[in-house]
Each structure stands twice: as C-alpha cells, then as structure tokens.
Tab-separated table of C-alpha atoms and ligand atoms in Angstrom:
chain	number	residue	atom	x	y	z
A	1	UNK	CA	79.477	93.878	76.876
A	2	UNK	CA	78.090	93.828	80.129
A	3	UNK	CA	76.990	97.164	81.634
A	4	UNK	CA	76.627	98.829	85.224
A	5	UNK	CA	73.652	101.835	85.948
A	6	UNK	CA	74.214	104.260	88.937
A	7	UNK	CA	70.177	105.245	89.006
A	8	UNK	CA	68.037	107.632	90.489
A	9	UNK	CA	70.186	110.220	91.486
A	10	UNK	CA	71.296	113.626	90.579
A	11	UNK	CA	74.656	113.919	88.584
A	12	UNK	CA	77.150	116.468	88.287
A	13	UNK	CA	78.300	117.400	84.531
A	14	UNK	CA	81.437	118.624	83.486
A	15	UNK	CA	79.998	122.196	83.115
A	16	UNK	CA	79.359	121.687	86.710
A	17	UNK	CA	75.777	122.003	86.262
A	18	UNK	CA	73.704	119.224	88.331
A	19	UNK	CA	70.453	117.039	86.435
A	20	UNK	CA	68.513	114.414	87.778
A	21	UNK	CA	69.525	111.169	85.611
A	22	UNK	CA	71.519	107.609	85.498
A	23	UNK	CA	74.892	106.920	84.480
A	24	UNK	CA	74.732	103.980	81.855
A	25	UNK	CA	78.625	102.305	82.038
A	26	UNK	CA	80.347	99.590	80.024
A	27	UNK	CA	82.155	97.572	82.520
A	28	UNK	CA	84.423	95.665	80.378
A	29	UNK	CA	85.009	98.674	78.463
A	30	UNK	CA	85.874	101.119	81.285
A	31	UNK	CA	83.681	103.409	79.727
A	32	UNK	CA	80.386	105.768	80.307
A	33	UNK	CA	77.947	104.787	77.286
A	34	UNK	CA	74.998	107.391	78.559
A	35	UNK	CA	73.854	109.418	80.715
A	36	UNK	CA	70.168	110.645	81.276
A	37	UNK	CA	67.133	110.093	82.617
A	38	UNK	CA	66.386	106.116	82.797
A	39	UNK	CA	69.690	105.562	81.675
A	40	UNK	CA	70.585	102.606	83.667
A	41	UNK	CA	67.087	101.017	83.949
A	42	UNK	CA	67.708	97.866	81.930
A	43	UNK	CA	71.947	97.298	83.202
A	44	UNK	CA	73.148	94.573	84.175
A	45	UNK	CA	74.210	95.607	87.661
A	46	UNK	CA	72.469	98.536	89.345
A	47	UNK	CA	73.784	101.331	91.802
A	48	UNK	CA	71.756	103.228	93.772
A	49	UNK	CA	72.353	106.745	93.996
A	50	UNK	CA	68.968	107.830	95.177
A	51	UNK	CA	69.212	110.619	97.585
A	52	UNK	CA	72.846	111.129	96.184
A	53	UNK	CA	74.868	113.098	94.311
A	54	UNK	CA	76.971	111.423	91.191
A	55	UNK	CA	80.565	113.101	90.624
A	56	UNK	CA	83.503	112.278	88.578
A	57	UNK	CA	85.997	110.044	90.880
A	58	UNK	CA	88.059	112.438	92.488
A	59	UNK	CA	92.010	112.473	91.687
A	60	UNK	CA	94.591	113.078	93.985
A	61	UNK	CA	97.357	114.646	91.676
A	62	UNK	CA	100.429	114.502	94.927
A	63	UNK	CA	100.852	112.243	97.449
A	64	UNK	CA	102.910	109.633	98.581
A	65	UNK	CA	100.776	106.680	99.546
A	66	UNK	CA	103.082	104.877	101.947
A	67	UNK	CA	103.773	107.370	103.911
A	68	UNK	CA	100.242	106.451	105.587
A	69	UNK	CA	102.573	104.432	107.732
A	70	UNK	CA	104.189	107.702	109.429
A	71	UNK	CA	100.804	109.381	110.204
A	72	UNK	CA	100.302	111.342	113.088
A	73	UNK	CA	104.499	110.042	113.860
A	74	UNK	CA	106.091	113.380	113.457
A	75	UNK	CA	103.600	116.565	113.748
A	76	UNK	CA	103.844	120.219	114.383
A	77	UNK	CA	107.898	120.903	112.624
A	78	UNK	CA	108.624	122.911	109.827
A	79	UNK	CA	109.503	120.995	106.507
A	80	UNK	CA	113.316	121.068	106.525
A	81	UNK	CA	113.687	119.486	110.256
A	82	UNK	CA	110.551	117.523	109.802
A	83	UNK	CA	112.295	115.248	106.976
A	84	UNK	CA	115.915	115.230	108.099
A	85	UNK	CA	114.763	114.074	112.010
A	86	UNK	CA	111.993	112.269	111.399
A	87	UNK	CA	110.704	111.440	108.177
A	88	UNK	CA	114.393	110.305	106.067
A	89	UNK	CA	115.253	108.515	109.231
A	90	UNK	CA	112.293	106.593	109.315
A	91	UNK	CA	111.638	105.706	105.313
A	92	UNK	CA	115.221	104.534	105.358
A	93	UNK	CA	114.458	101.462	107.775
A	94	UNK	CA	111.213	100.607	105.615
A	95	UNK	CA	110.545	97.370	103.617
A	96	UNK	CA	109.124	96.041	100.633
A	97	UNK	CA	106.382	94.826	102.902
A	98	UNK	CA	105.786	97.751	104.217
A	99	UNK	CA	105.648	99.805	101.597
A	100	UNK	CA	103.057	97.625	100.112
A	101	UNK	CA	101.137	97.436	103.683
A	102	UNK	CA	101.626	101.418	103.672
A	103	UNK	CA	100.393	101.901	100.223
A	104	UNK	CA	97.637	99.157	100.889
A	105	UNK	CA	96.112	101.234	103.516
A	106	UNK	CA	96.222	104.645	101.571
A	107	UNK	CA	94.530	102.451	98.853
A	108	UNK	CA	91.703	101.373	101.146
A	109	UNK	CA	91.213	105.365	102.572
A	110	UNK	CA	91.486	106.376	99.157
A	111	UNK	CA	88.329	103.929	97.906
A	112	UNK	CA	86.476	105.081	100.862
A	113	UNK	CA	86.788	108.946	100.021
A	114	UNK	CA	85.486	108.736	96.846
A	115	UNK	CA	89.401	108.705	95.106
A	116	UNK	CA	89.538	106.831	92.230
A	117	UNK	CA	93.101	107.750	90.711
A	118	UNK	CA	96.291	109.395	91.899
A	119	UNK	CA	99.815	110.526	91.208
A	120	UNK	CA	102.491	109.092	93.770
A	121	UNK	CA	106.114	109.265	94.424
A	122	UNK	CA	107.817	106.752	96.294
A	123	UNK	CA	109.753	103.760	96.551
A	124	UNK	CA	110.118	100.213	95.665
A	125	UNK	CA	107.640	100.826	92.398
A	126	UNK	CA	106.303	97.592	91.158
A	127	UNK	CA	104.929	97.135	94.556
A	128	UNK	CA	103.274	99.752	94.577
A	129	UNK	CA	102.035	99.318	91.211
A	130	UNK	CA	100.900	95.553	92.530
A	131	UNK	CA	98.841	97.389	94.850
A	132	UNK	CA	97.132	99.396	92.688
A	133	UNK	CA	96.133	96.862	90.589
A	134	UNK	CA	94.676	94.793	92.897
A	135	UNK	CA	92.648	97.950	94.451
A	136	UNK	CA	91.108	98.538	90.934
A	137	UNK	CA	92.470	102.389	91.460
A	138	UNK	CA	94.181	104.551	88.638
A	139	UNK	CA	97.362	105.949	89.317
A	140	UNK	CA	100.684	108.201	87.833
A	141	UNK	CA	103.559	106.578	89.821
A	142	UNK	CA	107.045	107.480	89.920
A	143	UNK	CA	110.732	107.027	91.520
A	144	UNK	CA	111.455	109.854	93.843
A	145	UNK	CA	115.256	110.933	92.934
A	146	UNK	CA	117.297	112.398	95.631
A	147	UNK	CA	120.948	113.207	94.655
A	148	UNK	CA	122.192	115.809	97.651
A	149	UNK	CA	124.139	113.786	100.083
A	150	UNK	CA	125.532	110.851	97.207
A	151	UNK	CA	128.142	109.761	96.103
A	152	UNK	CA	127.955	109.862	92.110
A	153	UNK	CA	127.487	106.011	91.704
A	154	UNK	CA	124.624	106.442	94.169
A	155	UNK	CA	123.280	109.356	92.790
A	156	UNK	CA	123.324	108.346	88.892
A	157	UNK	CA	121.802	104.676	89.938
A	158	UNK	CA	119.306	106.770	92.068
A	159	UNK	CA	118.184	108.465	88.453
A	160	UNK	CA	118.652	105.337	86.591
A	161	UNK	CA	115.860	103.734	88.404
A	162	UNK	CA	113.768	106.547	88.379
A	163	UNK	CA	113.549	105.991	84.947
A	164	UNK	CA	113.478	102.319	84.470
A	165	UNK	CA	110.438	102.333	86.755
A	166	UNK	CA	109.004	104.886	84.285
A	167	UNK	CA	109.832	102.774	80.984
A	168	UNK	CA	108.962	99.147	82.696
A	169	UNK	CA	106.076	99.728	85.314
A	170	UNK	CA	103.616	101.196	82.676
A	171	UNK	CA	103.795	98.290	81.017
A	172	UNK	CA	102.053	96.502	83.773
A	173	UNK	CA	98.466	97.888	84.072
A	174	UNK	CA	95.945	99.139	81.725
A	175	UNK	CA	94.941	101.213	84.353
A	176	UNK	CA	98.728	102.506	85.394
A	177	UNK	CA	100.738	105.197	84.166
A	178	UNK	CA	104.281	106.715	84.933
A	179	UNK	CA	106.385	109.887	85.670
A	180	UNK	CA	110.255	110.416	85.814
A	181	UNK	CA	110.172	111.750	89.165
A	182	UNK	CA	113.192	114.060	90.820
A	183	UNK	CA	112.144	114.989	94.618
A	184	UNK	CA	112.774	118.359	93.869
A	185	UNK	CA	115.093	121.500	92.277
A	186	UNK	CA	116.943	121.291	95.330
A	187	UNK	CA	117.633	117.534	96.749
A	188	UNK	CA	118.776	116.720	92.813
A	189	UNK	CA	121.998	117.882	91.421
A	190	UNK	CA	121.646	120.066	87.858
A	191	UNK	CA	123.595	117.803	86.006
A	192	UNK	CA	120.953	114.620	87.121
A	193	UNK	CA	118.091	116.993	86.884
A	194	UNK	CA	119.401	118.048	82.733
A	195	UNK	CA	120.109	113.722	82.061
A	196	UNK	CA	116.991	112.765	83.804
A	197	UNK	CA	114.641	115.379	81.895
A	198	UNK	CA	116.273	114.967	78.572
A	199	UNK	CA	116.090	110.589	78.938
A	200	UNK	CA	112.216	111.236	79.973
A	201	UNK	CA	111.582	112.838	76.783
A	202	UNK	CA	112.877	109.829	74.685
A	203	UNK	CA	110.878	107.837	77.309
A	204	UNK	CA	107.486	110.113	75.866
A	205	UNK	CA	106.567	110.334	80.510
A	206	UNK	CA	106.716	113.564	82.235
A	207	UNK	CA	107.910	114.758	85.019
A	208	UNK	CA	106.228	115.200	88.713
A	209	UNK	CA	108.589	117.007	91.053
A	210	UNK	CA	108.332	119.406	93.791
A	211	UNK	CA	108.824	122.935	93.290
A	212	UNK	CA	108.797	126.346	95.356
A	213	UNK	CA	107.141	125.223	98.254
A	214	UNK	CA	109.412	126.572	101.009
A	215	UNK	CA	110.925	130.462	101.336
A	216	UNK	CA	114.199	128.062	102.410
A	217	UNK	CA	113.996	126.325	99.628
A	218	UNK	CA	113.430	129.202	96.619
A	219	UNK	CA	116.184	131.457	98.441
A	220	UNK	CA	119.090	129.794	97.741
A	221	UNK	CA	117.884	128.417	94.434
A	222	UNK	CA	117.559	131.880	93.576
A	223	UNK	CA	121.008	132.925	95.464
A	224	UNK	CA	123.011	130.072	93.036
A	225	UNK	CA	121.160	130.179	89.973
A	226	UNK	CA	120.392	133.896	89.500
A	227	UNK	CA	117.134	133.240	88.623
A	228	UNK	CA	113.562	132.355	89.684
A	229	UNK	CA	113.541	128.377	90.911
A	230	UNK	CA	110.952	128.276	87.746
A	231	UNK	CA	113.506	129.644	85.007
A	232	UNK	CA	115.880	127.700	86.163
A	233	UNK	CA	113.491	124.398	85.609
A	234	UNK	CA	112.801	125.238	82.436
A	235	UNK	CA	116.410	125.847	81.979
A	236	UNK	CA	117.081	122.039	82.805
A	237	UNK	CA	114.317	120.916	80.567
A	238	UNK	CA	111.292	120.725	82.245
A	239	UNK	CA	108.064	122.460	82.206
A	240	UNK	CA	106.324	120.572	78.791
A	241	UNK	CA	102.607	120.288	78.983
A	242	UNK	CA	102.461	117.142	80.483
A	243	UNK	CA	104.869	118.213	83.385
A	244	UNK	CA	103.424	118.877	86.817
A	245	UNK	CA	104.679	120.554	89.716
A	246	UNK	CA	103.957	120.114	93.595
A	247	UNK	CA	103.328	123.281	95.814
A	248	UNK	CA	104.247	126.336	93.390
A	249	UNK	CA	103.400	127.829	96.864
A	250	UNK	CA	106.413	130.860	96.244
A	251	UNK	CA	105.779	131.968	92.467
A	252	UNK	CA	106.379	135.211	91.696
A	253	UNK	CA	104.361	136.847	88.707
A	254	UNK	CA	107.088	135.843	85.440
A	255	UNK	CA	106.746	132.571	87.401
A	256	UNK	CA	103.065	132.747	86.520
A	257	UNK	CA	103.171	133.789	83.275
A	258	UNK	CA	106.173	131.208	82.595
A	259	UNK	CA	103.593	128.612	83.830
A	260	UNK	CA	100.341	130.209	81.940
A	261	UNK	CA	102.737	130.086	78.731
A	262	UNK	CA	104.453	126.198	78.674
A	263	UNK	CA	101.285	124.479	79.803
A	264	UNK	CA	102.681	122.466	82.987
A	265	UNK	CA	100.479	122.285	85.495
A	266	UNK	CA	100.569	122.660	89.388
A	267	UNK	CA	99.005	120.622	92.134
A	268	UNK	CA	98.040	122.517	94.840
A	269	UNK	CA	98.617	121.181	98.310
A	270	UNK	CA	96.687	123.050	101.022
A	271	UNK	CA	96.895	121.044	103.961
A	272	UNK	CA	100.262	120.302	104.009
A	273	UNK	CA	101.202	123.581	102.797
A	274	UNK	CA	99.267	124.416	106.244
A	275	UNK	CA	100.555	122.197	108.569
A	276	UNK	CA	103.999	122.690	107.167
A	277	UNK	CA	103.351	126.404	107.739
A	278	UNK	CA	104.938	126.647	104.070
A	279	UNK	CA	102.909	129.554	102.880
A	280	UNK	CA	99.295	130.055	100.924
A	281	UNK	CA	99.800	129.585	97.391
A	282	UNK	CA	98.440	132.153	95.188
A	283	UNK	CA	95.232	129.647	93.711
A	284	UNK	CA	93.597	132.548	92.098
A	285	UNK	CA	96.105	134.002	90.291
A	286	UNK	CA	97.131	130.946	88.511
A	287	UNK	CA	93.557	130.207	87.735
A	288	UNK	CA	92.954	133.546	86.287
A	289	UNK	CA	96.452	133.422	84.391
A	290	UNK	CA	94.767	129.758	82.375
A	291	UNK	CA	97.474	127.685	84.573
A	292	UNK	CA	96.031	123.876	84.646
A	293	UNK	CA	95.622	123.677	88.690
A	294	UNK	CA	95.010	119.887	90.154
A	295	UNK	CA	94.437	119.359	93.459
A	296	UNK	CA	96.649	116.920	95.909
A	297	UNK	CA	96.859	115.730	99.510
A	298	UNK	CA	100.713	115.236	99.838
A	299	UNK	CA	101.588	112.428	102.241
A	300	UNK	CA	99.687	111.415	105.202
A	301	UNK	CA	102.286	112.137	107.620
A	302	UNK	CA	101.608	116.309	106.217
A	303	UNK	CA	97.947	116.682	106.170
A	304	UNK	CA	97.317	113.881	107.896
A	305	UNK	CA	94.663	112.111	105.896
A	306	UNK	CA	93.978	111.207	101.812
A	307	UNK	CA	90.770	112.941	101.869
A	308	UNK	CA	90.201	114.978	98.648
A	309	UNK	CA	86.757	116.209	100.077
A	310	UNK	CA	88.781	117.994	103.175
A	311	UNK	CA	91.072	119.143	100.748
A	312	UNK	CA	88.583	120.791	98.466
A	313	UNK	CA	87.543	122.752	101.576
A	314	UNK	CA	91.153	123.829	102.495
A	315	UNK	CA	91.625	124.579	98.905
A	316	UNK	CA	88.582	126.842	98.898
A	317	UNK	CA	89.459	128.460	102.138
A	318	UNK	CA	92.922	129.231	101.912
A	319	UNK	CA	92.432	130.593	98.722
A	320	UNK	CA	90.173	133.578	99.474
A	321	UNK	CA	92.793	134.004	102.659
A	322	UNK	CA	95.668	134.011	100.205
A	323	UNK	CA	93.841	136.331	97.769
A	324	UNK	CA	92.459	138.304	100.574
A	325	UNK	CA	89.211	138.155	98.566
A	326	UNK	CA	85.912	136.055	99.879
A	327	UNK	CA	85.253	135.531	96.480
A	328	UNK	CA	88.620	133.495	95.174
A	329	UNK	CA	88.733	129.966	94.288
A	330	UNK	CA	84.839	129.412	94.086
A	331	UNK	CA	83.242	126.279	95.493
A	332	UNK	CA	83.116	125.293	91.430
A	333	UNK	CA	86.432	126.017	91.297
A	334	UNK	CA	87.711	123.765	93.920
A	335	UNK	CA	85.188	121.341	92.556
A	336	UNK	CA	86.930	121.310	89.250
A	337	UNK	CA	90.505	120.831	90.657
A	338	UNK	CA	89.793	117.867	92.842
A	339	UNK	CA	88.042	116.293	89.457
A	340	UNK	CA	89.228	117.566	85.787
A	341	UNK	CA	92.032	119.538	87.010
A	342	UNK	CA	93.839	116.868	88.870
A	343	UNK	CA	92.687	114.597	86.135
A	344	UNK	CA	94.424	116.852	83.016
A	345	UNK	CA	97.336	117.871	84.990
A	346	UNK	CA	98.246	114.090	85.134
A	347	UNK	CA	97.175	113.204	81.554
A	348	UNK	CA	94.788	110.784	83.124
A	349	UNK	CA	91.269	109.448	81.850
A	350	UNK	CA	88.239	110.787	84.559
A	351	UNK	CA	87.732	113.780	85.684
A	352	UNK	CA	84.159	113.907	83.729
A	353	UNK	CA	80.932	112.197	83.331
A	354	UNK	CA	79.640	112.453	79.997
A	355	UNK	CA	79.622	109.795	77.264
A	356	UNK	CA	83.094	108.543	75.670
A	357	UNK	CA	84.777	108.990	79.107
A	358	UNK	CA	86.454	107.211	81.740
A	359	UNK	CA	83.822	105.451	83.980
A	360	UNK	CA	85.540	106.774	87.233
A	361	UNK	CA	83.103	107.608	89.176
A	362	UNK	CA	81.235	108.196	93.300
A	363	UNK	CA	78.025	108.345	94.775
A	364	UNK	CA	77.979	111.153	97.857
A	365	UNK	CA	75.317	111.025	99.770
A	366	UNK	CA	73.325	113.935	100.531
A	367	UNK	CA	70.793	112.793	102.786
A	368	UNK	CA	72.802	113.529	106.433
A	369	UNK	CA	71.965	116.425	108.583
A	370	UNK	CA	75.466	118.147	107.863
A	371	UNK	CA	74.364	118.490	104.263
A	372	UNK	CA	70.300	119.593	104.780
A	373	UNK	CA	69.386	121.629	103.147
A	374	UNK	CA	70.200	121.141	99.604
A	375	UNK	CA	70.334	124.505	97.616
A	376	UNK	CA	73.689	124.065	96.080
A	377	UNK	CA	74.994	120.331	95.893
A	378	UNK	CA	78.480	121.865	94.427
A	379	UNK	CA	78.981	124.018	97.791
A	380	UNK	CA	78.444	120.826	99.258
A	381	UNK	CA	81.207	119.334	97.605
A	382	UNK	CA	83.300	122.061	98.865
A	383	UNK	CA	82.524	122.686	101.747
A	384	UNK	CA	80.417	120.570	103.940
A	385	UNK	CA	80.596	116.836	102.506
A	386	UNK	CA	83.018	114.564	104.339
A	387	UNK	CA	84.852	111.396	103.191
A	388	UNK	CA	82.061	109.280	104.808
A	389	UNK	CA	79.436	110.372	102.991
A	390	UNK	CA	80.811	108.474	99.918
A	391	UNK	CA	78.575	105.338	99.539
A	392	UNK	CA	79.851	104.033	95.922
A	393	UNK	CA	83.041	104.023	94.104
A	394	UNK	CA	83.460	103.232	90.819
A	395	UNK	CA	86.939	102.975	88.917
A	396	UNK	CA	87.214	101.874	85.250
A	397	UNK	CA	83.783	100.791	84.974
A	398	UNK	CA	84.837	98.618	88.292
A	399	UNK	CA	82.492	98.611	91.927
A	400	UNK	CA	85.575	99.258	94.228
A	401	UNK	CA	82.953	100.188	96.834
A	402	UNK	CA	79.412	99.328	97.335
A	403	UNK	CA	77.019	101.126	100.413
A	404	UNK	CA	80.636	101.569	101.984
A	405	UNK	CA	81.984	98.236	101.657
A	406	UNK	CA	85.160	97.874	99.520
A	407	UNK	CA	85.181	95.167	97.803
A	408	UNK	CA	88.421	94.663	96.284
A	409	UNK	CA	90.488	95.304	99.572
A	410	UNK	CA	89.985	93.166	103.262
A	411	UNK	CA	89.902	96.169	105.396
A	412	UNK	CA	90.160	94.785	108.196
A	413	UNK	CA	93.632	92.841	107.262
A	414	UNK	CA	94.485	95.826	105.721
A	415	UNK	CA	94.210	98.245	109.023
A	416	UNK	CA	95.968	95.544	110.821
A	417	UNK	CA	98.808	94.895	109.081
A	418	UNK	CA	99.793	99.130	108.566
A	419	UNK	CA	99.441	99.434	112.100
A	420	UNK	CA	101.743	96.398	113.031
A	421	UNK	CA	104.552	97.806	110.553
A	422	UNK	CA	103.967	101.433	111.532
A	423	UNK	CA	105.183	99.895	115.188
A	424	UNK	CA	107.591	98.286	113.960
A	425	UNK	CA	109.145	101.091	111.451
A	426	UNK	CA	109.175	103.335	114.353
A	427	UNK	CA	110.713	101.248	116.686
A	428	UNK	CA	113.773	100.252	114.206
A	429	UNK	CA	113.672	103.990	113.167
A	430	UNK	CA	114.631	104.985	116.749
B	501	ZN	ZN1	105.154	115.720	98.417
C-alpha cells in the first residue's frame, strides 16, 4: 500500500463541523485510512492544503457532459422551443468524436471545480465511459430514451440500448456505474416506460429520468393520466430507493409525501431551472419532508457551466426565494447536497471524509480576498467560493489535479479540439 496525505489544512466532516487536521489516503485502495492531526506526516505523497479548506469531492447528480459542445449556442428560450429548434437539431448531427471531445472538456471543467463524480445521460455510452476512465472521475451514466416521434422498431431499439449500456458499461470501470435512463414521463411512451422499469429491476440499476420540471410538461401528464406526473411514475414502476429524479420543480404536496415515503431521491437543478425560467423548486419542503435531495448542473448549454460551487449558491438562493423565507436551504444545507446528497441519491461512494470512505476529495483555497475573512468556511462554500479557488482534486485515492494543473487530461488539446467540433456541429446543424 502506498499512501497520499493532504496536510496542514482545515477539513470539513460529515457533520459539517470544520477541524484543523490531515487526510491520511490509501491510493491503491481508493480509500481514507485517517484523518487527524499529523495524519499525513509520514505518506508517501504529500498535498498541501495549508491555508485551505478540505471537502468531500463534490458530485454532480444531472448533467449531460457533452452537451459542453452547445454552450452559450442557444440562450435565452424556454425549454420546449429551446430543444426542438436548437438543441435536437444540433445533437442529431453529432459524432462519436465529438461526443468524446464534448464529454472530454466537461471532464477537464469538472476536475478543475473540485467535481469528482457525476450522473450523466447521453449518447454513444462506452465513449463516454472511455472518457471517464481516463479522467480518473466517478460517474452514474446512462442511455437517454426518447420514444415520442418513433416508429416502434425505433422506439423499442431506442430502450433496448438503454439497457444494454446499463448491463455492459458497468462492467468496464471500477470506478463506473449505470442507470436505465428514459428522458422523461413525457418524450417515452407508457408501454416503454412499464418494459424499461420492470427489465432494470432484473438488471439490479435504477433509473435517472426527468420529471416535473415544466408547467407544459405536468399539465398534460396530468390531463391524460388523471393523476399527479409522480403517481403515475410510480404507477409504471419507478420510484425504488435507488431511483432519482431531475427537476421535481412542479410537486405538489402527495407528490412530496409520495417521495418522503418510497425513498427516490431528487436532484435539484437551479440554474437551469433559472435560465429555463422553469420555476423554483420547493428545496425546503422536500428537505423538511426527509426527501434525499442531490444537487446537479444539467447540461452546459442550460446553466451554462459544470460548476457545483455556483450551483451551491443558486441552490441556496433560490431556495429562500422559493420558500419566501431567508432562512431556507441553509449554507449547510446546500453544502450537504452538492457532497452526501448528490453522493446517496446516486448510490455512489464520496460524499464524506472520515475513515472507511471513498478518498474523493478537494482542496479550496481560502486565502483570496473574495473569501477574507474567515468566520464560517461552510458559508464560504455556499456562497462566496468560486470554481478557481480549487487547488487539488483527488478521486479514488487518485491526484486528478495538483496546484491547478490536471494531470490526467492535456488541457490545452482538450479546449482545442471542443471548440473545433463545436464549429463544426453548428455549422452541419444549420
Ligand atoms: Zn437534464
């Protein structure tokens, strides 16, 4: 066993409560063997988190990674006319390539915001999963399923990969993970939605998928179902423990409760439930009702970065607007989403530092005039620490980043290349 120390900084605990020690880490092992003062003195490879602040990697429990490629494309629509003029249009003329350039580059902002594992829904799998891999991240990744507009050969071979990605692509990574993954209640077909759930069962992966994001969207779910967009999902099968749901933006109180009573989790998306103009979802209720709440950036082309640090601030701030209340969804609270919460919704390891778990974890500096003085290092977290002020990221025991350099990704190469097939996409695209 070799082992890694991050030393002489101040570490956050999964009580949230902050103590100046090391973090002693098995590097083969993946795991955190210690953690306390002098720790790390005799590892094998130091980090220095003097000056800094030692969190749990954050997780990033919704996004679609190669959508990086569309950034800043298509801004400033509402959801409905945003995918069917600009996004569809556009993923249908991408590549393998590019969705490995695409995914490359979320990888790379990802490392450099202090993101050590994700859930994402996308295309063209096993690249993806390549990707990963070779970034040293952790991930949840899935097929996104989209029936409406099929035929029924297109449609049933749209589900059957779904979930031969989820039986086969788990298999390829130690540090990967899968998800039968329907877009949503409404671009999948009951009958696909009610094979799909049932085959991921016998599978033993859950189910990511978005839900109640939109007022267009929950109306006429309601209008043909006769019940709440959440009834009816648990109607089809989903809902387990393990499930987790994007947005939950428009739940109405039995929605809660059904929610608070299963165990499936949602992954709140402020930004892009913001720049959508979607609505506020109601944070603090489904916190107070025990609902497992992660914390996601949805695709780059909605929010329009992978930044879990600006999303912890959005997350904090539109919740007390939501729950017309200064005090809703607490800078710990927002804290614990971007960290354990997005880490337990997806039934990943991290999310803590303590002995016996997951070495996933980030240095943040706290020595920048932005974040002077220091009475509370957690509001810090939520509300005044920026992506750059990540110095170290560690995944699985792994130095992904060291004093800002990534070392498993050429960044460089990696900028390049997204940028030359962004052109590119947008040109065929149009
Ligand atoms: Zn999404």
């Amino acid at each position: 066993m070799t082992t890694l120390g991050i030393t002489d900084g101040r570490v956050l605990r999964p009580d949230l409560s902050v103590e100046e020690a090391d973090v002693l880490v098995d590097r083969e092992g993946g795991e955190v063997l210690d953690v306390g003062p002098d720790a790390g003195r005799d590892a094998d490879e130091r980090l220095d988190a003097s000056g800094g602040l030692v969190v749990p990697g954050l997780v990033n429990a919704h996004t679609h990674a190669a959508m990086t490629l569309l950034r800043g494309y298509a801004d400033d629509k509402p959801l409905e006319s945003w995918l069917r003029e600009d996004v569809w249009p556009a993923e249908a003329e991408l590549t393998l390539d590019d969705i490995a350039a695409g995914t490359r580059l979320a990888a790379l902002e990802m490392i450099r915001s202090g993101t050590t594992g994700f859930a994402d829904m996308y295309f063209h799998v096993p690249r993806v999963a390549e990707v990963v891999e070779t970034a040293g991240l952790r991930a949840r990744l899935g097929h996104g399923v989209v029936t409406v507009g099929k035929d029924e050969a297109a449609a049933w071979a749209d589900v059957e990969e779904s979930l031969d990605v989820a039986e086969t692509v788990r298999e390829t990574s130690d540090r990967i993970e899968t998800a039968f993954m329907p877009h949503s209640l409404t671009t999948v077909g009951e009958e696909y939605l009610r094979e799909g759930v049932a085959r991921a069962r016998d599978l033993d992966v859950p189910v990511h998928i978005h839900a109640n994001e939109t007022r267009g969207e929950v109306d006429p779910l309601v209008e043909e179902h006769g019940v709440r967009p959440l009834e009816y999902a648990r109607e089809v099968g989903l809902l387990e423990p393990e499930d987790f749901l994007a947005h939950g933006v428009h739940v109405d109180e039995t929605e809660v409760e059904l929610l608070a009573e299963t165990g499936a989790s949602v992954v709140h998306c402020p930004a892009s439930n913001m720049k959508l103009a979607s609505g506020m979802a109601p944070v603090q209720r489904l916190l107070d009702a025990g609902v497992g709440v992660g914390l996601g950036t949805d695709g780059a082309a909605s929010n329009n970065d992978l930044s879990l640090l600006g999303e912890l601030r959005d997350a904090a701030m539109l919740g007390k607007l939501a729950a017309d209340d200064a005090s809703a969804v607490a800078a710990p609270d927002a804290v614990r989403m971007a960290t354990a919460g997005s880490a337990d919704a997806l039934s990943l390891p991290g999310g803590r530092i303590a002995p016996g778990e997951a070495a996933d974890c980030i240095v943040v500096d706290l020595d920048a005039a932005h974040l002077t003085p220091v009475h509370d290092p957690v509001s810090h977290l939520a509300y005044a620490a920026a992506a750059s002020d990540v110095r170290h990221t560690v995944c699985d025991g792994r130095v992904l980043m060291r004093d800002r350099e990534v070392l498993t990704l050429d960044a460089d190469a990696v900028r390049a290349e997204a940028a030359d097939r962004a052109r590119d996409l947008v040109t065929r695209a149009n």
